[in-house]
PDB file of C-alpha atoms in Angstrom:
ATOM      1  CA  UNK A   1       0.221  -0.279   0.375  1.00  0.00           C
ATOM      2  CA  UNK A   2       1.011   3.108  -0.476  1.00  0.00           C
ATOM      3  CA  UNK A   3       0.313   6.414   1.325  1.00  0.00           C
ATOM      4  CA  UNK A   4       1.231   9.731  -0.512  1.00  0.00           C
ATOM      5  CA  UNK A   5      -1.742  13.367  -1.150  1.00  0.00           C
ATOM      6  CA  UNK A   6      -3.538  13.450  -3.749  1.00  0.00           C
ATOM      7  CA  UNK A   7      -2.366  16.599  -6.440  1.00  0.00           C
ATOM      8  CA  UNK A   8      -4.470  19.153  -7.858  1.00  0.00           C
ATOM      9  CA  UNK A   9      -6.493  16.479 -10.971  1.00  0.00           C
ATOM     10  CA  UNK A  10      -6.947  13.505  -8.202  1.00  0.00           C
ATOM     11  CA  UNK A  11      -9.589  15.198  -6.109  1.00  0.00           C
ATOM     12  CA  UNK A  12     -12.777  13.667  -7.601  1.00  0.00           C
ATOM     13  CA  UNK A  13     -11.209  10.978  -7.138  1.00  0.00           C
ATOM     14  CA  UNK A  14     -12.439  10.518  -3.724  1.00  0.00           C
ATOM     15  CA  UNK A  15     -16.125   9.613  -5.521  1.00  0.00           C
ATOM     16  CA  UNK A  16     -14.316   6.281  -5.718  1.00  0.00           C
ATOM     17  CA  UNK A  17     -13.516   4.914  -2.987  1.00  0.00           C
ATOM     18  CA  UNK A  18     -17.049   2.596  -2.494  1.00  0.00           C
ATOM     19  CA  UNK A  19     -18.847   3.216   0.383  1.00  0.00           C
ATOM     20  CA  UNK A  20     -20.969   0.088   0.954  1.00  0.00           C
ATOM     21  CA  UNK A  21     -22.024  -0.591   4.406  1.00  0.00           C
ATOM     22  CA  UNK A  22     -24.067  -2.713   6.418  1.00  0.00           C
ATOM     23  CA  UNK A  23     -25.863  -0.225   9.343  1.00  0.00           C
ATOM     24  CA  UNK A  24     -27.542  -2.024  12.432  1.00  0.00           C
ATOM     25  CA  UNK A  25     -26.596   0.886  15.220  1.00  0.00           C
ATOM     26  CA  UNK A  26     -25.807   4.483  14.741  1.00  0.00           C
ATOM     27  CA  UNK A  27     -25.149   7.130  17.744  1.00  0.00           C
ATOM     28  CA  UNK A  28     -28.125   9.660  18.546  1.00  0.00           C
ATOM     29  CA  UNK A  29     -27.439  12.958  21.239  1.00  0.00           C
ATOM     30  CA  UNK A  30     -29.616  12.632  23.897  1.00  0.00           C
ATOM     31  CA  UNK A  31     -28.930  15.462  26.882  1.00  0.00           C
ATOM     32  CA  UNK A  32     -25.252  15.916  25.844  1.00  0.00           C
ATOM     33  CA  UNK A  33     -24.459  12.298  26.030  1.00  0.00           C
ATOM     34  CA  UNK A  34     -24.634   9.507  23.574  1.00  0.00           C
ATOM     35  CA  UNK A  35     -26.733   6.981  22.755  1.00  0.00           C
ATOM     36  CA  UNK A  36     -27.019   4.315  20.817  1.00  0.00           C
ATOM     37  CA  UNK A  37     -30.069   3.137  19.181  1.00  0.00           C
ATOM     38  CA  UNK A  38     -31.162   0.098  16.931  1.00  0.00           C
ATOM     39  CA  UNK A  39     -31.703   1.281  13.072  1.00  0.00           C
ATOM     40  CA  UNK A  40     -30.993  -0.691  10.036  1.00  0.00           C
ATOM     41  CA  UNK A  41     -29.780   0.198   6.139  1.00  0.00           C
ATOM     42  CA  UNK A  42     -27.882  -0.621   3.930  1.00  0.00           C
ATOM     43  CA  UNK A  43     -25.995   2.369   2.348  1.00  0.00           C
ATOM     44  CA  UNK A  44     -25.350   1.102  -1.094  1.00  0.00           C
ATOM     45  CA  UNK A  45     -23.054   4.194  -2.433  1.00  0.00           C
ATOM     46  CA  UNK A  46     -22.650   7.706  -2.157  1.00  0.00           C
ATOM     47  CA  UNK A  47     -26.142  10.051  -1.658  1.00  0.00           C
ATOM     48  CA  UNK A  48     -27.763  10.994  -4.511  1.00  0.00           C
ATOM     49  CA  UNK A  49     -26.232  13.875  -5.019  1.00  0.00           C
ATOM     50  CA  UNK A  50     -22.819  14.403  -2.480  1.00  0.00           C
ATOM     51  CA  UNK A  51     -21.036  14.807  -4.834  1.00  0.00           C
ATOM     52  CA  UNK A  52     -22.471  17.206  -7.435  1.00  0.00           C
ATOM     53  CA  UNK A  53     -22.570  18.817  -3.998  1.00  0.00           C
ATOM     54  CA  UNK A  54     -20.036  19.040  -1.900  1.00  0.00           C
ATOM     55  CA  UNK A  55     -17.109  17.932  -4.794  1.00  0.00           C
ATOM     56  CA  UNK A  56     -17.579  21.628  -5.367  1.00  0.00           C
ATOM     57  CA  UNK A  57     -15.898  21.666  -1.676  1.00  0.00           C
ATOM     58  CA  UNK A  58     -13.721  19.225  -1.522  1.00  0.00           C
ATOM     59  CA  UNK A  59     -11.593  21.690  -4.359  1.00  0.00           C
ATOM     60  CA  UNK A  60     -12.229  24.654  -2.835  1.00  0.00           C
ATOM     61  CA  UNK A  61     -10.189  22.926   0.663  1.00  0.00           C
ATOM     62  CA  UNK A  62      -7.351  21.939  -1.444  1.00  0.00           C
ATOM     63  CA  UNK A  63      -7.310  24.895  -3.675  1.00  0.00           C
ATOM     64  CA  UNK A  64      -6.512  26.439  -0.324  1.00  0.00           C
ATOM     65  CA  UNK A  65      -4.028  24.383   1.037  1.00  0.00           C
ATOM     66  CA  UNK A  66      -6.327  21.416   2.407  1.00  0.00           C
ATOM     67  CA  UNK A  67      -4.041  17.728   3.765  1.00  0.00           C
ATOM     68  CA  UNK A  68      -5.434  15.197   1.051  1.00  0.00           C
ATOM     69  CA  UNK A  69      -3.853  11.418   2.064  1.00  0.00           C
ATOM     70  CA  UNK A  70      -4.484   8.910  -0.038  1.00  0.00           C
ATOM     71  CA  UNK A  71      -3.688   5.527   0.405  1.00  0.00           C
ATOM     72  CA  UNK A  72      -3.276   3.529  -3.136  1.00  0.00           C
ATOM     73  CA  UNK A  73      -2.911   0.053  -4.103  1.00  0.00           C
ATOM     74  CA  UNK A  74      -1.772   0.104  -7.146  1.00  0.00           C
ATOM     75  CA  UNK A  75      -3.677   2.561  -9.707  1.00  0.00           C
ATOM     76  CA  UNK A  76      -7.256   2.226  -7.101  1.00  0.00           C
ATOM     77  CA  UNK A  77      -7.584   4.559  -4.456  1.00  0.00           C
ATOM     78  CA  UNK A  78      -8.125   2.286  -1.080  1.00  0.00           C
ATOM     79  CA  UNK A  79      -8.327   5.514   1.189  1.00  0.00           C
ATOM     80  CA  UNK A  80      -8.327   8.929   1.694  1.00  0.00           C
ATOM     81  CA  UNK A  81      -8.310  11.292   4.219  1.00  0.00           C
ATOM     82  CA  UNK A  82      -8.419  15.222   4.139  1.00  0.00           C
ATOM     83  CA  UNK A  83      -8.460  18.268   6.876  1.00  0.00           C
ATOM     84  CA  UNK A  84      -9.693  21.625   6.017  1.00  0.00           C
ATOM     85  CA  UNK A  85      -6.643  24.012   6.122  1.00  0.00           C
ATOM     86  CA  UNK A  86      -9.236  26.254   8.072  1.00  0.00           C
ATOM     87  CA  UNK A  87      -9.321  26.368  11.935  1.00  0.00           C
ATOM     88  CA  UNK A  88     -12.987  25.780  12.645  1.00  0.00           C
ATOM     89  CA  UNK A  89     -15.401  28.900  14.121  1.00  0.00           C
ATOM     90  CA  UNK A  90     -16.094  27.935  17.072  1.00  0.00           C
ATOM     91  CA  UNK A  91     -12.417  25.965  17.870  1.00  0.00           C
ATOM     92  CA  UNK A  92      -9.934  28.031  15.837  1.00  0.00           C
ATOM     93  CA  UNK A  93      -6.746  25.508  17.570  1.00  0.00           C
ATOM     94  CA  UNK A  94      -8.972  22.862  15.855  1.00  0.00           C
ATOM     95  CA  UNK A  95      -8.774  22.210  11.551  1.00  0.00           C
ATOM     96  CA  UNK A  96     -11.579  19.598  10.993  1.00  0.00           C
ATOM     97  CA  UNK A  97     -10.896  15.417   9.387  1.00  0.00           C
ATOM     98  CA  UNK A  98     -13.091  16.050   6.546  1.00  0.00           C
ATOM     99  CA  UNK A  99     -13.307  13.408   5.288  1.00  0.00           C
ATOM    100  CA  UNK A 100     -12.215   9.659   5.943  1.00  0.00           C
ATOM    101  CA  UNK A 101     -13.727   7.067   4.176  1.00  0.00           C
ATOM    102  CA  UNK A 102     -12.228   3.606   2.970  1.00  0.00           C
ATOM    103  CA  UNK A 103     -13.311   1.869  -0.032  1.00  0.00           C
ATOM    104  CA  UNK A 104     -15.423  -1.722   1.656  1.00  0.00           C
ATOM    105  CA  UNK A 105     -13.045  -4.006   0.415  1.00  0.00           C
ATOM    106  CA  UNK A 106      -9.774  -2.658   2.674  1.00  0.00           C
ATOM    107  CA  UNK A 107     -12.030  -2.115   5.229  1.00  0.00           C
ATOM    108  CA  UNK A 108     -10.625  -3.869   8.448  1.00  0.00           C
ATOM    109  CA  UNK A 109      -7.514  -3.948   6.909  1.00  0.00           C
ATOM    110  CA  UNK A 110      -6.025  -0.823   9.232  1.00  0.00           C
ATOM    111  CA  UNK A 111      -6.013   1.942   6.082  1.00  0.00           C
ATOM    112  CA  UNK A 112      -8.424   4.267   8.426  1.00  0.00           C
ATOM    113  CA  UNK A 113      -6.080   4.300  11.284  1.00  0.00           C
ATOM    114  CA  UNK A 114      -3.305   4.902   8.577  1.00  0.00           C
ATOM    115  CA  UNK A 115      -4.491   7.758   7.492  1.00  0.00           C
ATOM    116  CA  UNK A 116      -5.711   8.630  10.534  1.00  0.00           C
ATOM    117  CA  UNK A 117      -2.344   8.334  12.550  1.00  0.00           C
ATOM    118  CA  UNK A 118      -0.606  10.049   9.702  1.00  0.00           C
ATOM    119  CA  UNK A 119      -3.087  13.107   8.721  1.00  0.00           C
ATOM    120  CA  UNK A 120      -2.567  13.165  12.643  1.00  0.00           C
ATOM    121  CA  UNK A 121       0.858  13.973  12.214  1.00  0.00           C
ATOM    122  CA  UNK A 122       0.924  15.485   9.395  1.00  0.00           C
ATOM    123  CA  UNK A 123      -1.776  18.519  11.407  1.00  0.00           C
ATOM    124  CA  UNK A 124       0.757  18.005  14.273  1.00  0.00           C
ATOM    125  CA  UNK A 125       3.893  18.789  12.600  1.00  0.00           C
ATOM    126  CA  UNK A 126       2.681  22.118  10.791  1.00  0.00           C
ATOM    127  CA  UNK A 127       1.314  23.290  14.890  1.00  0.00           C
ATOM    128  CA  UNK A 128      -2.588  22.574  14.603  1.00  0.00           C
ATOM    129  CA  UNK A 129      -3.620  21.720  18.119  1.00  0.00           C
ATOM    130  CA  UNK A 130      -6.688  18.721  16.869  1.00  0.00           C
ATOM    131  CA  UNK A 131      -9.136  17.503  14.686  1.00  0.00           C
ATOM    132  CA  UNK A 132     -12.727  18.680  14.450  1.00  0.00           C
ATOM    133  CA  UNK A 133     -14.605  15.960  13.444  1.00  0.00           C
ATOM    134  CA  UNK A 134     -18.419  16.178  11.645  1.00  0.00           C
ATOM    135  CA  UNK A 135     -18.911  12.673  11.808  1.00  0.00           C
ATOM    136  CA  UNK A 136     -21.539   9.788  10.490  1.00  0.00           C
ATOM    137  CA  UNK A 137     -23.837   8.245  13.258  1.00  0.00           C
ATOM    138  CA  UNK A 138     -22.553   5.035  12.586  1.00  0.00           C
ATOM    139  CA  UNK A 139     -22.222   2.815  15.406  1.00  0.00           C
ATOM    140  CA  UNK A 140     -18.925   2.120  13.255  1.00  0.00           C
ATOM    141  CA  UNK A 141     -17.449   5.593  12.337  1.00  0.00           C
ATOM    142  CA  UNK A 142     -18.442   6.864  16.436  1.00  0.00           C
ATOM    143  CA  UNK A 143     -16.991   4.186  17.768  1.00  0.00           C
ATOM    144  CA  UNK A 144     -13.543   4.560  15.882  1.00  0.00           C
ATOM    145  CA  UNK A 145     -12.866   8.062  16.837  1.00  0.00           C
ATOM    146  CA  UNK A 146     -13.738   7.843  20.565  1.00  0.00           C
ATOM    147  CA  UNK A 147     -11.232   4.992  20.567  1.00  0.00           C
ATOM    148  CA  UNK A 148      -7.841   6.685  19.051  1.00  0.00           C
ATOM    149  CA  UNK A 149      -9.321  10.149  21.839  1.00  0.00           C
ATOM    150  CA  UNK A 150     -11.549  11.942  20.393  1.00  0.00           C
ATOM    151  CA  UNK A 151     -14.463  13.711  22.214  1.00  0.00           C
ATOM    152  CA  UNK A 152     -17.811  14.862  21.866  1.00  0.00           C
ATOM    153  CA  UNK A 153     -17.710  18.182  21.415  1.00  0.00           C
ATOM    154  CA  UNK A 154     -20.001  20.724  24.129  1.00  0.00           C
ATOM    155  CA  UNK A 155     -20.967  22.430  22.644  1.00  0.00           C
ATOM    156  CA  UNK A 156     -20.641  21.930  18.953  1.00  0.00           C
ATOM    157  CA  UNK A 157     -19.536  24.551  16.363  1.00  0.00           C
ATOM    158  CA  UNK A 158     -22.313  26.080  15.624  1.00  0.00           C
ATOM    159  CA  UNK A 159     -21.915  25.733  10.896  1.00  0.00           C
ATOM    160  CA  UNK A 160     -20.959  22.959  11.420  1.00  0.00           C
ATOM    161  CA  UNK A 161     -23.495  22.097  13.221  1.00  0.00           C
ATOM    162  CA  UNK A 162     -26.170  23.525  10.707  1.00  0.00           C
ATOM    163  CA  UNK A 163     -24.740  21.643   8.925  1.00  0.00           C
ATOM    164  CA  UNK A 164     -24.641  18.235  10.065  1.00  0.00           C
ATOM    165  CA  UNK A 165     -26.955  17.677  12.404  1.00  0.00           C
ATOM    166  CA  UNK A 166     -27.339  14.365  12.880  1.00  0.00           C
ATOM    167  CA  UNK A 167     -23.998  13.919  12.962  1.00  0.00           C
ATOM    168  CA  UNK A 168     -21.475  12.507  15.720  1.00  0.00           C
ATOM    169  CA  UNK A 169     -19.876  16.570  16.358  1.00  0.00           C
ATOM    170  CA  UNK A 170     -16.022  15.784  18.362  1.00  0.00           C
ATOM    171  CA  UNK A 171     -12.947  17.216  19.558  1.00  0.00           C
ATOM    172  CA  UNK A 172      -9.430  15.402  19.367  1.00  0.00           C
ATOM    173  CA  UNK A 173      -7.251  17.373  21.406  1.00  0.00           C
ATOM    174  CA  UNK A 174      -3.483  16.583  20.509  1.00  0.00           C
ATOM    175  CA  UNK A 175      -2.352  17.338  23.626  1.00  0.00           C
TER     176      UNK A 175
END
């Protein structure tokens, strides 16, 4: 597996990530606490319109110096992480980990952990104090971030919460 920064021409390749997943449990916030609930759905790919809506946001993030790291097996993009170069509005010492996805066929092989660690190392080298993470509410996703030291962001960043009110908003301070 080769880990490297994506080039500007490769930014739109993030949509090649096969997002398929069967979800059985999600977290919700109740009185500022996480509560696990049963909820079954089969994610078959990116939600309709996601690429059209978020493609320009990702390209703008890259243009302003965002960090795009990919895990490649040959020419295949197996996983990708994106950290925005802008500080988060209500938490100016944090930068948003805007994207961390592993293609379905590559899950369970440590790619997310490796990309998270590499992104963190680069963030720390830049003097960034931590990540702000607006995580999808699936049990697997939330528990991944919690197991790496992220905690609930209370209160959540107002701007990011407005965009993603159903997400679980987390902060991972590096020190």
